[in-house]
Structures are given as structure tokens and as C-alpha cells.
Coordinates of C-alpha atoms and ligand atoms in Angstrom, one line a residue:
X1 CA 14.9 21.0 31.2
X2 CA 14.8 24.6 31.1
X3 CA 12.7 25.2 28.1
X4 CA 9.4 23.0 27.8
X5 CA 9.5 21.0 25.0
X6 CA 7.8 20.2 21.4
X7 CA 7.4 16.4 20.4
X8 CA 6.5 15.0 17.9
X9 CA 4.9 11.6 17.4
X10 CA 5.9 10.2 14.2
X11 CA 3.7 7.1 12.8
X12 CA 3.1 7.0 9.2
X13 CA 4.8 9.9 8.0
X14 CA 8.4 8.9 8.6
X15 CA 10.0 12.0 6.5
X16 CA 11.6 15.3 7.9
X17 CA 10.7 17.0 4.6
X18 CA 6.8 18.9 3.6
X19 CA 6.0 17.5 7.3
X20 CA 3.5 19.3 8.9
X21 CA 3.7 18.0 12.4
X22 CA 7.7 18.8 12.6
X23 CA 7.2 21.7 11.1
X24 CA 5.4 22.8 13.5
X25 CA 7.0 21.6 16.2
X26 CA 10.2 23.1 14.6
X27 CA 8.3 26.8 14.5
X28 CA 7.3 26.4 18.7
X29 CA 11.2 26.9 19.2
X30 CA 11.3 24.8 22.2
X31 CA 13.7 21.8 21.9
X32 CA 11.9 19.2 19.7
X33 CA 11.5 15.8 20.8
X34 CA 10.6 13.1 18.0
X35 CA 9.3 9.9 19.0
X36 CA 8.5 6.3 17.3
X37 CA 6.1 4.3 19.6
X38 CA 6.0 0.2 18.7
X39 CA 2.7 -0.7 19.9
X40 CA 1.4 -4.3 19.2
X41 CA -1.4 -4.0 20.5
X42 CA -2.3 -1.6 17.8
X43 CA -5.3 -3.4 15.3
X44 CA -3.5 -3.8 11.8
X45 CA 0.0 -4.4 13.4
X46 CA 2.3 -4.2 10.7
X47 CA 2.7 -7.5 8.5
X48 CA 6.5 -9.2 8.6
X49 CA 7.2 -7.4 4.9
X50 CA 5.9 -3.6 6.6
X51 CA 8.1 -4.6 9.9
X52 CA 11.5 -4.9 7.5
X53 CA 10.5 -1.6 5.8
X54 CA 9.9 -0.2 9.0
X55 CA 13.1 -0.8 10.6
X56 CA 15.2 0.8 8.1
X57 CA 12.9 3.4 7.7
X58 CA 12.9 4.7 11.0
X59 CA 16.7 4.1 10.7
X60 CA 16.8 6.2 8.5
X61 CA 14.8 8.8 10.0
X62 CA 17.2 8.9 12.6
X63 CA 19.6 9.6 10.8
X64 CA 18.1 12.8 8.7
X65 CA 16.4 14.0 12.0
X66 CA 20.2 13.5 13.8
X67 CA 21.3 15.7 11.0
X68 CA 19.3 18.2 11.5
X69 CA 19.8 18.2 15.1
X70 CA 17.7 15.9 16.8
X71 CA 17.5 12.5 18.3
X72 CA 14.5 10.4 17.3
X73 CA 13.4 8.7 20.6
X74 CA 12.4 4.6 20.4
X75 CA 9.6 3.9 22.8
X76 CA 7.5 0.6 23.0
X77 CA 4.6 0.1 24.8
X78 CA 0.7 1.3 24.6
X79 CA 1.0 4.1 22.3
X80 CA -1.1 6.7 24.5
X81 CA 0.5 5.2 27.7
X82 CA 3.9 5.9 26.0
X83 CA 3.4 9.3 25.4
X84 CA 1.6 10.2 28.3
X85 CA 4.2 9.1 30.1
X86 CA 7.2 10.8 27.5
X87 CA 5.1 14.0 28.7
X88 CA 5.4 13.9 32.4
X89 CA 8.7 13.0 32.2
X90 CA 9.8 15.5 30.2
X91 CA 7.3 18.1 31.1
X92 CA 6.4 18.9 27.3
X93 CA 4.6 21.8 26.5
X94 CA 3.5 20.8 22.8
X95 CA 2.4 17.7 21.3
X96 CA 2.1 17.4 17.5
X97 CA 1.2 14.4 15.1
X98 CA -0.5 13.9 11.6
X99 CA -3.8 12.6 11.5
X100 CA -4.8 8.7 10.5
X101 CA -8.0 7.5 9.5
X102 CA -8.5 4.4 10.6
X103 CA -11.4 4.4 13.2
X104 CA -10.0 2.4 16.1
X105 CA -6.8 4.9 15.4
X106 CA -9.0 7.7 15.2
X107 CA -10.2 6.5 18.7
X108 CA -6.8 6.5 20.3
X109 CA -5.6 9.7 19.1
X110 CA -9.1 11.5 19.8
X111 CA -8.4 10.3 23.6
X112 CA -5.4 11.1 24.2
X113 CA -5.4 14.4 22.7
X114 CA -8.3 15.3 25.2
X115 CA -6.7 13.7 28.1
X116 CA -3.5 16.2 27.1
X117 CA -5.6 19.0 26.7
X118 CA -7.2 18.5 30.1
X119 CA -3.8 17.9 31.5
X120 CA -3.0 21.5 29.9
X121 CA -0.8 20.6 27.2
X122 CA -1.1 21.9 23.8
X123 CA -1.6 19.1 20.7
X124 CA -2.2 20.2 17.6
X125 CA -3.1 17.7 14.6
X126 CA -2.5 18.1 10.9
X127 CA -2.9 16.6 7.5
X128 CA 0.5 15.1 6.3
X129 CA -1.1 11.9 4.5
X130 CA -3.7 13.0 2.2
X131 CA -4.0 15.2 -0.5
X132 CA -7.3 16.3 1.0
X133 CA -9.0 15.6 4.3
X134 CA -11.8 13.0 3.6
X135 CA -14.3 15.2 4.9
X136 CA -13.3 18.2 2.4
X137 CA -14.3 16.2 -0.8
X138 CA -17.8 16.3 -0.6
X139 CA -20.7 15.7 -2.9
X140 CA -23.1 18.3 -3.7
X141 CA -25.7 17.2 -0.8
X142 CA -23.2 16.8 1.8
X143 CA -21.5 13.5 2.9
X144 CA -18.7 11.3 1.3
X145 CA -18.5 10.2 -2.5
X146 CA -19.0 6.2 -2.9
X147 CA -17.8 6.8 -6.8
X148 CA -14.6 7.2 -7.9
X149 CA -14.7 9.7 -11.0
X150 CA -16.8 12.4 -9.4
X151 CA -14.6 12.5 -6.5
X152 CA -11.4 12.6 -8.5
X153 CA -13.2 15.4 -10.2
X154 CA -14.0 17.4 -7.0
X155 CA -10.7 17.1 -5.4
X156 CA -9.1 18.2 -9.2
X157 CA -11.4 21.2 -8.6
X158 CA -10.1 21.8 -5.3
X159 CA -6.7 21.1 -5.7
X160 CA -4.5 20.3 -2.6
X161 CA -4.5 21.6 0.3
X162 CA -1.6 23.4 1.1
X163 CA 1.6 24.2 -0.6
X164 CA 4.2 21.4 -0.7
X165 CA 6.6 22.8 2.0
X166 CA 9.9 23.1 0.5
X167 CA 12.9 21.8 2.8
X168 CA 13.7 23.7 5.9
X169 CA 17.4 24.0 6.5
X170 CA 16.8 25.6 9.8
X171 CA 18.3 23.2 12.8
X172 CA 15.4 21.3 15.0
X173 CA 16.9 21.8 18.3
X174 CA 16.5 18.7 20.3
X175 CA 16.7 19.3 23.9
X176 CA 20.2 19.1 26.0
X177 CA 19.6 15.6 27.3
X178 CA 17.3 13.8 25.1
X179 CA 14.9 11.1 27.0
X180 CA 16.4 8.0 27.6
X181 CA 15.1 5.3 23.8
X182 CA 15.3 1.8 23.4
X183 CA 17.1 0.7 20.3
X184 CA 15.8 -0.1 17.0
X185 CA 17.9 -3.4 16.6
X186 CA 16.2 -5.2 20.5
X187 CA 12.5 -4.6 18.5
X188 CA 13.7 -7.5 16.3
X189 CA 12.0 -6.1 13.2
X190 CA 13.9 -7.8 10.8
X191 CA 13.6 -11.5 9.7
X192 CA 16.5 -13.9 10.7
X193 CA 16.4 -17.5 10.4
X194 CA 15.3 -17.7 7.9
X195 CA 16.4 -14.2 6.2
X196 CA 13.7 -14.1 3.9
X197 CA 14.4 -10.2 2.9
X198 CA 17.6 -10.3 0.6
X199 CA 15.8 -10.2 -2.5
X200 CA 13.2 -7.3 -0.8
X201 CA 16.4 -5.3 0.8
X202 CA 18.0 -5.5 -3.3
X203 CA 15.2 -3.8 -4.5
X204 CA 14.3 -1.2 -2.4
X205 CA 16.0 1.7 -0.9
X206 CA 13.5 2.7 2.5
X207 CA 13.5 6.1 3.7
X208 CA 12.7 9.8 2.9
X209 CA 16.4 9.7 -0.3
X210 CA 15.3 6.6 -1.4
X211 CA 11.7 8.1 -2.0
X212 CA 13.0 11.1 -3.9
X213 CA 15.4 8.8 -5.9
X214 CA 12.4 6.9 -7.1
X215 CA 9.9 9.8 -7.9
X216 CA 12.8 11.9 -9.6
X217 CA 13.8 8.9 -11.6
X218 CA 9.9 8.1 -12.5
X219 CA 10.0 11.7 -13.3
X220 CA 12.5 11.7 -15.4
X221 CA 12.6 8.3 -17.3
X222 CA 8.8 6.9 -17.2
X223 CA 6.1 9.1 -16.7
X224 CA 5.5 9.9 -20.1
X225 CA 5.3 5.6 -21.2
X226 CA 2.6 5.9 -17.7
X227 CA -0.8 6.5 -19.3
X228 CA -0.5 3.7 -22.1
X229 CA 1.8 1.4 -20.5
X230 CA 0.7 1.6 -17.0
X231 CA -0.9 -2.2 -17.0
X232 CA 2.5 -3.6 -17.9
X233 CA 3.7 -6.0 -15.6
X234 CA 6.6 -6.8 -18.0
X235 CA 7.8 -3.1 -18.2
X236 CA 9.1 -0.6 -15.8
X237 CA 6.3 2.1 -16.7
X238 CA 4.6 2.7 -12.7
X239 CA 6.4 5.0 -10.2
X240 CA 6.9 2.3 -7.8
X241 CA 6.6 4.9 -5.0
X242 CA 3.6 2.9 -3.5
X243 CA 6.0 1.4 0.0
X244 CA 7.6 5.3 0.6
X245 CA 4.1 6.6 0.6
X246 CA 2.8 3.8 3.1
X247 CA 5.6 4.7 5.0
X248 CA 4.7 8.3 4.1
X249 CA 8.6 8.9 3.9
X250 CA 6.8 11.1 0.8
X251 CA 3.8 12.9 1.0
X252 CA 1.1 13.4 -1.8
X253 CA 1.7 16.7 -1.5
X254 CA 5.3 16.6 -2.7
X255 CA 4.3 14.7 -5.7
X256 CA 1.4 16.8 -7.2
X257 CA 3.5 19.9 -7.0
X258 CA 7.2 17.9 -8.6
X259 CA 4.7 16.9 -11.4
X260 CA 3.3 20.1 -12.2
X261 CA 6.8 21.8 -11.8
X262 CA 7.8 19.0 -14.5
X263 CA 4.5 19.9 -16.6
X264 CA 5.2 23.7 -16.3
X265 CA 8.7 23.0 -17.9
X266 CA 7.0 20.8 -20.4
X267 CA 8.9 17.5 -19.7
X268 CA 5.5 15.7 -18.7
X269 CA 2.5 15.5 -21.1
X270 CA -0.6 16.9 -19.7
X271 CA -2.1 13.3 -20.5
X272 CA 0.7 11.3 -19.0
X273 CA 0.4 13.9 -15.1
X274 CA -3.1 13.9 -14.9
X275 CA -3.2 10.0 -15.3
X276 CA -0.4 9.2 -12.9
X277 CA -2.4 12.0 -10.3
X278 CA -5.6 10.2 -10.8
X279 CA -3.7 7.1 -10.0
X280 CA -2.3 9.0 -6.3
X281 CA -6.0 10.3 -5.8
X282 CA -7.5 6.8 -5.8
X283 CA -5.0 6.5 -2.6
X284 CA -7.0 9.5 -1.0
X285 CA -10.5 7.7 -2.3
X286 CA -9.3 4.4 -0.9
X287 CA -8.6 6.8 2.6
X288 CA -12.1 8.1 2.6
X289 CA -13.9 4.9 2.3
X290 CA -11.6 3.6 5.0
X291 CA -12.6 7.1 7.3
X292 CA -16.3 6.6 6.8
X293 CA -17.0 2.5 7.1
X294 CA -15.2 1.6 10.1
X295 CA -15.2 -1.9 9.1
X296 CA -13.6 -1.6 5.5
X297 CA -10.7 -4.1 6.6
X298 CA -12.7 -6.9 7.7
X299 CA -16.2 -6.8 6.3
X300 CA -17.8 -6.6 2.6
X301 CA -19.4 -2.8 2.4
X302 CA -22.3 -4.5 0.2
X303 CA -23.3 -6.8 3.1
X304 CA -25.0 -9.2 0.6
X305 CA -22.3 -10.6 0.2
X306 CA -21.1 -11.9 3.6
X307 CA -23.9 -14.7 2.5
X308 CA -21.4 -15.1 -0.3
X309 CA -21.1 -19.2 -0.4
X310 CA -17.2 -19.0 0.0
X311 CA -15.5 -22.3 0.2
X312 CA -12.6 -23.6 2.8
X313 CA -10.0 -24.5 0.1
X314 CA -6.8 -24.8 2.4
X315 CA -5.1 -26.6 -0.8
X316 CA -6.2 -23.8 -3.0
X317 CA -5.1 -21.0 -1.1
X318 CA -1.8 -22.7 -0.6
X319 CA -0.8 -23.2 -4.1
X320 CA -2.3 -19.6 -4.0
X321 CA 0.1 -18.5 -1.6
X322 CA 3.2 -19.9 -3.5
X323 CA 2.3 -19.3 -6.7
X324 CA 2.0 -22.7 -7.9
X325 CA -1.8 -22.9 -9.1
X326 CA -0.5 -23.7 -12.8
X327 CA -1.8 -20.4 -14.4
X328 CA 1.9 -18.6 -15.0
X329 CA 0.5 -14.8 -14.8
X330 CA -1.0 -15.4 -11.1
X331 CA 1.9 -18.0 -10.2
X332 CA 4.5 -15.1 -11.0
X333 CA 2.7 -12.7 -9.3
X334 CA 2.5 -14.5 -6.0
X335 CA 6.2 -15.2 -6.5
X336 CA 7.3 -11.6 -7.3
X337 CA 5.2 -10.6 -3.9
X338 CA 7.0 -13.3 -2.1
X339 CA 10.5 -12.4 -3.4
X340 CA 10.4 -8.6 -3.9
X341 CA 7.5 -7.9 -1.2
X342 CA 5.4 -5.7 -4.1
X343 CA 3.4 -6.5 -7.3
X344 CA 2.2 -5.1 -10.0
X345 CA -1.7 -3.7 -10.0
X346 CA -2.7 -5.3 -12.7
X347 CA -1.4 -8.3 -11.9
X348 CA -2.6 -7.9 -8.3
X349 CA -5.8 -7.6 -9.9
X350 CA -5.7 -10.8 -11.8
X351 CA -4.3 -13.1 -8.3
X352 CA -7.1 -11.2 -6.7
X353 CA -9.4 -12.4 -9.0
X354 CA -8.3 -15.7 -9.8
X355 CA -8.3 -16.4 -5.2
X356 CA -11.6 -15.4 -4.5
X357 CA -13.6 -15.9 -8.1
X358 CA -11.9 -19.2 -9.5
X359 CA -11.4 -20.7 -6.0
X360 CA -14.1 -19.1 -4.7
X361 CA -12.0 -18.2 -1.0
X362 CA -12.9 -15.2 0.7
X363 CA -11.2 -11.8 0.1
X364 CA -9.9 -11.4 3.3
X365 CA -7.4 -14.6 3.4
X366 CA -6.1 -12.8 -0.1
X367 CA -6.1 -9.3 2.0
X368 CA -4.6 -11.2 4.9
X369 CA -2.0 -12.7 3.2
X370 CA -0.9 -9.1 1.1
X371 CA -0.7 -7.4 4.5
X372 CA 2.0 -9.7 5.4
X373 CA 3.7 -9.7 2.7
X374 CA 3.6 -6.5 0.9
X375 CA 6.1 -3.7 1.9
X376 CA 3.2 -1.3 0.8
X377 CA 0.4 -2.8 2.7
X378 CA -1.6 0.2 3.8
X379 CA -4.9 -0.2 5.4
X380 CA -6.9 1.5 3.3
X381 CA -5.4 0.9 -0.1
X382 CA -5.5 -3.1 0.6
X383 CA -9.1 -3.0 1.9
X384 CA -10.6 -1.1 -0.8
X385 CA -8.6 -2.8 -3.6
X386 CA -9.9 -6.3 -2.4
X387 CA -13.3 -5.3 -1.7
X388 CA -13.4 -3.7 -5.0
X389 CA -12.2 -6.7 -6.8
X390 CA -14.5 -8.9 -4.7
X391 CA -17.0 -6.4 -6.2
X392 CA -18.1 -6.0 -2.8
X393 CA -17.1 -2.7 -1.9
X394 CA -17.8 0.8 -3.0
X395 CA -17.4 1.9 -6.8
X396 CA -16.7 -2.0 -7.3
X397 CA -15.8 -4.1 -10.3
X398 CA -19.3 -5.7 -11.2
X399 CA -18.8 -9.5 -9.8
X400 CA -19.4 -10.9 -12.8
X401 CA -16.1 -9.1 -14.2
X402 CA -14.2 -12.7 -14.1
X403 CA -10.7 -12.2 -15.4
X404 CA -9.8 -14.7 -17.4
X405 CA -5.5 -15.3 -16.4
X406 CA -4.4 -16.6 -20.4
X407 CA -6.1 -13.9 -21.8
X408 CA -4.8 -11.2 -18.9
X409 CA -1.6 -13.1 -19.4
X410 CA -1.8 -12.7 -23.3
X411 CA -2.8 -9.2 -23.2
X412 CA -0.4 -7.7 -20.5
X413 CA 3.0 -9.9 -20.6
X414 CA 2.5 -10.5 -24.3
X415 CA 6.2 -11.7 -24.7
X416 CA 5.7 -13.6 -21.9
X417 CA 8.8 -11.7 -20.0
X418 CA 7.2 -11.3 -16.4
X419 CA 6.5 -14.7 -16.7
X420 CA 9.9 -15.6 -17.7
X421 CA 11.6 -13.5 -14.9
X422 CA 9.4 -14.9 -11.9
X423 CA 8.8 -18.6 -12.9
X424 CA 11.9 -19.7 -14.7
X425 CA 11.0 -22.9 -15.2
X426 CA 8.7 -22.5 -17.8
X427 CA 11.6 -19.8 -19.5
X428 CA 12.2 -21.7 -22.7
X429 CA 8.8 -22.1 -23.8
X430 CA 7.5 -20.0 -26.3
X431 CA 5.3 -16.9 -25.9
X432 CA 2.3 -18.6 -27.7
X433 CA 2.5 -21.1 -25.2
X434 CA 3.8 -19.6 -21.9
X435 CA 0.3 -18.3 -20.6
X436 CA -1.4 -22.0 -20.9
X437 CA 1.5 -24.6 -21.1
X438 CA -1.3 -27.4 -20.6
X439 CA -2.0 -26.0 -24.3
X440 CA 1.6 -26.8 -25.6
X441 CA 2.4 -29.9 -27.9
X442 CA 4.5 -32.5 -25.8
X443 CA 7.3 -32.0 -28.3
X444 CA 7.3 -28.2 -27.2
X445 CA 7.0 -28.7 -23.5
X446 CA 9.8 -31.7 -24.1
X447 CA 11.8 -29.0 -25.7
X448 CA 11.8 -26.3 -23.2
X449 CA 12.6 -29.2 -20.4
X450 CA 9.0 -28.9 -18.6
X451 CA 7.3 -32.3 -17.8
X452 CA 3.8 -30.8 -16.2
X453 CA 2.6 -32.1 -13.2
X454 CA 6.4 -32.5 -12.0
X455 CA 8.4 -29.4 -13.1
X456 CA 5.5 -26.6 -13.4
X457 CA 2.4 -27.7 -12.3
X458 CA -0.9 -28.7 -13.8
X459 CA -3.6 -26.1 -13.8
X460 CA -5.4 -26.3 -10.4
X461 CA -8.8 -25.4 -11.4
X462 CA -10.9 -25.2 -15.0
X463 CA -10.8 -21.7 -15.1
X464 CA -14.1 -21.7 -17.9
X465 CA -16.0 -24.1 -14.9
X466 CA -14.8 -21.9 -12.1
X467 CA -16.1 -19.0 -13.7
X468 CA -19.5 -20.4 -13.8
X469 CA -19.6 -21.3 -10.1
X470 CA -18.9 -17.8 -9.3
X471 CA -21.8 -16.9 -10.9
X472 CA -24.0 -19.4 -9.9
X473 CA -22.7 -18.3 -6.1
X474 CA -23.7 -14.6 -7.2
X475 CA -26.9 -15.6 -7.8
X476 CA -27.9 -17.3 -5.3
X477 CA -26.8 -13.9 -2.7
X478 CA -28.3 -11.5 -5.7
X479 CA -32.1 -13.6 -5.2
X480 CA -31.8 -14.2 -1.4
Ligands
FAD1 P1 1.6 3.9 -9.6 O1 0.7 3.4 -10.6 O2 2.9 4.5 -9.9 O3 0.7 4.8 -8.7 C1 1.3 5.8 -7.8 C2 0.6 5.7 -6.4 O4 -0.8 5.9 -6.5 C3 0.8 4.4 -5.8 O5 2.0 4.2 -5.2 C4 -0.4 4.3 -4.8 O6 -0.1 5.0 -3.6 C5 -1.4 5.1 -5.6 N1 -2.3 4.1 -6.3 C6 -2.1 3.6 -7.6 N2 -3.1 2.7 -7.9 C7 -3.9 2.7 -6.8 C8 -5.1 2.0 -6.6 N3 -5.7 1.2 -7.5 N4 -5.7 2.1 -5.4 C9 -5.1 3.0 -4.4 N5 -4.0 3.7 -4.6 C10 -3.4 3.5 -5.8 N6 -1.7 -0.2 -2.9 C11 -1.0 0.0 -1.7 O7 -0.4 1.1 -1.7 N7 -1.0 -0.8 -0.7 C12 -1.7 -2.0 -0.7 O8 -1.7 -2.7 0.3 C13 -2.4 -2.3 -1.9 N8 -3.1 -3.5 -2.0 C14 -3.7 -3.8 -3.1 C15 -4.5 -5.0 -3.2 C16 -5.1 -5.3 -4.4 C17 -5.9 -6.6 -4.5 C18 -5.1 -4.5 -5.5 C19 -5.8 -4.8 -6.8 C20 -4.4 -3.3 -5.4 C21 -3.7 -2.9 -4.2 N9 -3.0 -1.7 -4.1 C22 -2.4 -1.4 -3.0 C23 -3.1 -0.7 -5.2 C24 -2.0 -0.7 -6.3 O9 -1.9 -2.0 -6.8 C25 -0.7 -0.2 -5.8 O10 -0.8 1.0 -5.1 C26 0.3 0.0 -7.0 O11 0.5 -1.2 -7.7 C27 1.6 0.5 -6.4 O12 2.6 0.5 -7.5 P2 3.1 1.9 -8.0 O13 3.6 2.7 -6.8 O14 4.1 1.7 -9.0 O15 1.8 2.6 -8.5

């Protein structure tokens, strides 16, 4: 290879567009090589949901990066092995990537880069994830914020941190014979046997058009019905952009300046943007904690309560699992997870609640389970939200914050509707009833063809008793 070459390792930032490693990879102009690396030996592999995203995401990718000129490479193998190796072969004179802040990640990317900079290559890292680096939203004494509002505050103050990069129609010259890949289809990313993913693949559309789709059609049809109707499982009021920014097929970046270009022309309220923008930052608050307490993922920040007397309910956490634990809002909750790989917060809220404060099992099975099966399980966001609904974790919910799933039910799916569309056997009975069908009249359950215990199950737990043993529980690791 005549020229030495620029690559560029791509990991959660699968987009050509407002990408600051490719663009700079792009602005060398050597012959740019991008790479994907599958390493499973990586902690936090991808769940089974993330590894059917992932697969036609960086199909995708491929497909914008061959249009623009280049070949995204498919290596597996021990990431920094990988690329060492990508280097020597191809005698590379640049490596970039965007940051991740994950401390056994932080590890492997602060080794290599020094092991390439010894070997006299030159890597350059950016920020193509966050809004702002964690360690630019400080407090006033130094150090990271543990609370949500003055952080969203600061980093309001601050703004971002660069200027969304508008699209660069300049060709990325790859180099005249691209390194030899693997192909996508022998990783085996998708399900088969059973093919669990039709409902997921009718829902989504991954990759970098399928991001902008959704964000212009939020834009333009729901934004405005965000602030009020956000908690609204049984409306179409969130952005739904949570799997593309996993993916980060769209960057922060890109939505904070398409909302204030919508604000400027005054198609967004100032009341509806600065909601939906809090909403983003708690993605960069979620990041921080995750950067500053290496074990966010597997251990309660308030270490009271790994004392917590959790109990080993494999029956509970299967009817958990399937969404048959007899309270409708957390049974079609599970269910729209299992079918369309995503949730709604609220209602990931109340199945949150109702697994580790009713049943009483520990966060982490719950975490466990929604990094499997989410297509927008992301490290930090699943961490923080479960250790902030365990009321373990920074800026948490206070413990004794029990939802109660009628009233949630009652006050968010008031028609019933979610309910309707995810459990359809209880679809005939009416909305006074379809929250606690234990509640209904026999003639009314007879009516809407429900025989509990056989159709639609019985409730699994007391909720009113369950909410006392949680508190008895918090107690006991509040005096010890
Ligand atoms: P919108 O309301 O349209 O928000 C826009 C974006 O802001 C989201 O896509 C997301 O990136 C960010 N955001 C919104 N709410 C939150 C929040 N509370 N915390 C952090 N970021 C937020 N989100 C994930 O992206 N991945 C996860 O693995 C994940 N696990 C969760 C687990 C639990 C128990 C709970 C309670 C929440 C979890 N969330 C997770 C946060 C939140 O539920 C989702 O980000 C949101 O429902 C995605 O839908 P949306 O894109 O329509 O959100």
C-alpha cells in the first residue's frame, strides 16, 4: 500500500454522519479503513435482542460507508489483538475511535492506544457519544455530580460540545485493496430456530436512515404532546430513538441542534425541547455515573443495601419474565419487551418496581434479563435506571416509593389500551376493571370470556402485603 492508511474502529457509534472519529480519519487523506471487531470476550457482551440490532446495523453501515467509498472490514477476535494486528498488516499510520466509558473498556482502549503510540502510530480519541465528556460537568468543588437537576443545569449552561457536523459529501477513500473481512452473516447474529425477531424486525428500522426517520417524524408529529404525555404507555408521545442512540447510529449531538433548529422556526414549544433534552441529558447523567463507579452494572452504589434480604423466587421471576404475574400493566410490559424488544419508561419503571419491591428479587436478575432482551440495552442507561428504581443508586427513587401497578395502571393506560394491545386476553373487559380483573364481578369476567386462574392468571402476590415486606426488609438494612 502506497499511502499509509487511516482506520477507524467503529464500536458504538455505527453512523457515517456528525462522526468525529471518521471525520477525522476522512480529513488525514490517507485511504480510510473502517473496522467492526466482534469480541466476546468483551464484559457486557451484547444481549440476543442488541445482537439482532447489531447485525443489521452494521449492515447497514456498510452499506452508507460503501457509498461513500469505503469497505467496512469484519474482524472477530480480541479486540486489541485484532487491531494490532489490522495495523501491521496494513501498516496504518492513523488510528481513530470514539471514547466509551465503561471502566474495563476504558482499560482496553487506554492500552492499546499506548502500545500504538509506542509502536509509533498515531490514535487520536474523541467524543461521539455524549453530549459532554463526564469529566466536563463538574460541580463547583470539583468532581462529578451525584444529583440529577444540578447537573442538567450545568451541562444547559455549558451547552454541547461542539457543533453537530453537518453531512460531508466528500468521498472516504478506502485503500486500493481493502484487508481481507469475515462476513457478517458466519457471526450468526441473528436468532434462528426459533426466529424470535419478527415482531422486533416489524418495528424497527436499524441504522443511521432509520434513526433520522424516527427523530424527523418525533419532530414533526409528537414533540409538542412530549412534556404532558410523555408517561403514556398507551400513546405514541416518546421519540423512540432510545435503540439508534445505543447503537449510536445518532449522536446526541445531532438531536440538540435539529431541536433547536425546530424551536428557532417555532414548530417546537420551548416547554415541549427543553423537556425532551432533559430527557437525552439523563443519558449523559446515566454515562457519568457509569465513568466514575466502576461497578454501576453489578453492585448497589449505596452499599447498604447489598445486605438487602432479597429472596430466591425462581417462580416469581418466571411469571416475571413472561409477563404472567396477574397484574395486566406489568404483564404487558414484559410482553411488549418480549415481542417488540423495547418498553415504555414508565412502564419499565412499574415491572421494575413490582420484580424487586413486591417479589422482593434482586435488581440485577431484572437488569439481567433487560440486557437480553432490550434492543436499547446500554450499559449505563440500564444500570442507573435499575439502581435508581432499587433506590440504591445515585439520585435514587426513595425505597419506600412502592408503585402500586392498579393505580399506575389506572393513571397511565386509563382506557386500558396498552393493556388491551399486549395481553389480549383480557381485551373485552372493561376499563374499570382491566387493571384488577380479580376485582371484576364473575358475570363481567364471564362476559369478556376470562375464567381466572385458567385464561389470565390470578394475581401472584398481595401487592398491599408485599409492600409491607419491602419495608420491613428496608428497615432492617436502614438499622444494621
Ligand atoms: P424518550 O423519552 O423519547 O427520550 C429520548 C432519549 O433520552 C432516550 O432514547 C434515551 O436515550 C434518553 N432517556 C430518556 N429517559 C431516560 C432515562 N430515564 N434514563 C436515561 N436515558 C433516558 N434506556 C436505554 O436507553 N437503555 C436501557 O437499557 C434502559 N434500561 C432501563 C431500565 C429501567 C429499569 C428503566 C426504568 C429505564 C431504562 N432506560 C433505558 C431508560 C428509558 O426507559 C429509555 O431510555 C426510554 O424509555 C427510551 O424510550 P424513548 O427513546 O422513546 O425515550
Amino acid at each position: 500500500m502506497a499511502e499509509r492508511p487511516a482506520i477507524v474502529w467503529f464500536r458504538n457509534d455505527l453512523r457515517t454522519e456528525d462522526n468525529p472519529a471518521l471525520h477525522a480519519a476522512r480529513e488525514t487523506g490517507a485511504p480510510v479503513i473502517p473496522i467492526y471487531i466482534l469480541d466476546k470476550d468483551i464484559a457486557h457482551f451484547p444481549g440476543a435482542a442488541s445482537l439482532w440490532w447489531l447485525h443489521h446495523s452494521l449492515s447497514s453501515l456498510a452499506g452508507d460507508l460503501k457509498n461513500a467509498g469505503a469497505k467496512l472490514i469484519y474482524r472477530s477476535g480480541k479486540s486489541a489483538d485484532v487491531l494490532k494486528s489490522l495495523v501491521k498488516e496494513t501498516n496504518a499510520e492513523h488510528v481513530f475511535w470514539n471514547r466509551r466509558y465503561y471502566a474495563k473498556h476504558v482499560e482496553i482502549d487506554k492500552d492499546l492506544k499506548s502500545d500504538l503510540k509506542a509502536g509509533g502510530v498515531a490514535v487520536e480519541t474523541f467524543n461521539g457519544t455524549l453530549l459532554r465528556e463526564p469529566w466536563e460537568v463538574e460541580t463547583a468543588s470539583g468532581g462529578p455530580y451525584r444529583v440529577y437537576t444540578p447537573f442538567w443545569k450545568a451541562l444547559k449552561q455549558l451547552g454541547p460540545a461542539r457543533a453537530h457536523m453537518r453531512p460531508n459529501l466528500r468521498k472516504i477513500v478506502g485503500p486500493a485493496n481493502p484487508p481481507k473481512s469475515e462476513k457478517l452473516a458466519s457471526w450468526n447474529l441473528l436468532p434462528v430456530n426459533p426466529d424470535w425477531a419478527t415482531e422486533i424486525a416489524e418495528t424497527w428500522s436499524p441504522g443511521e436512515q432509520g434513526a433520522r426517520d424516527r427523530l424527523n417524524h418525533f419532530l414533526n408529529d409528537n414533540i409538542n404532546d412530549y412534556a404532558d404525555g410523555r408517561d403514556r404507555p398507551d400513546k405514541d408521545f416518546t421519540s423512540r430513538l432510545s435503540p439508534h442512540l445505543s447503537f449510536g447510529e445518532i449522536g446526541p449531538l445531532q438531536i440538540w441542534s435539529a431541536v433547536h433548529d425546530k424551536m428557532a422556526d417555532g414548530k417546537v414549544s420551548d416547554k415541549a425541547a427543553m423537556k425532551f433534552l432533559s430527557e437525552v441529558a439523563w443519558r449523559d447523567f446515566s454515562y457519568n455515573l457509569l465513568f466514575y463507579n466502576d461497578d454501576l452494572p453489578d453492585k448497589p452504589l449505596r452499599e447498604n443495601f447489598a445486605n438487602y434480604p432479597w429472596r430466591d423466587d425462581r417462580d416469581g421471576l418466571k411469571a416475571w419474565r413472561k409477563g404472567e404475574t396477574g397484574y395486566p400493566i406489568v404483564d404487558a410490559g414484559m410482553r411488549q419487551l418480549w415481542r417488540t424488544g423495547w418498553m415504555h419508561n414508565r412502564v419499565r419503571m412499574i415491572v421494575a418496581s413490582f420484580l424487586i419491591k413486591d417479589l422482593l428479587i434482586p435488581w440485577q436478575k431484572g437488569e439481567a434479563w433487560f440486557w437480553d432482551t432490550l434492543v436499547d440495552a446500554d450499559l449505563a442507561n440500564n444500570s442507573a435506571s435499575w439502581q435508581w428504581v432499587a433506590g440504591c443508586g445515585a439520585d435514587a427513587s426513595p425505597y419506600f416509593r412502592i408503585f402500586n401497578p392498579v393505580s399506575q395502571g389506572e393513571k397511565f393506560d386509563p382506557e386500558g389500551q396498552y393493556v388491551r394491545e399486549f395481553v389480549p386476553e383480557l381485551k373485552n373487559l372493561p376499563a374499570k376493571y382491566i387493571h384488577a380483573p380479580w376485582k371484576a364481578p364473575e358475570s363481567v369476567l364471564e362476559e369478556a370470556d376470562i375464567v381466572l386462574g385458567k385464561s389470565y392468571p390470578n394475581p401472584i402476590i398481595d401487592h398491599a402485603k408485599a409492600r409491607e415486606r419491602a419495608l420491613e426488609g428496608y428497615k432492617e438494612i436502614k438499622s444494621a
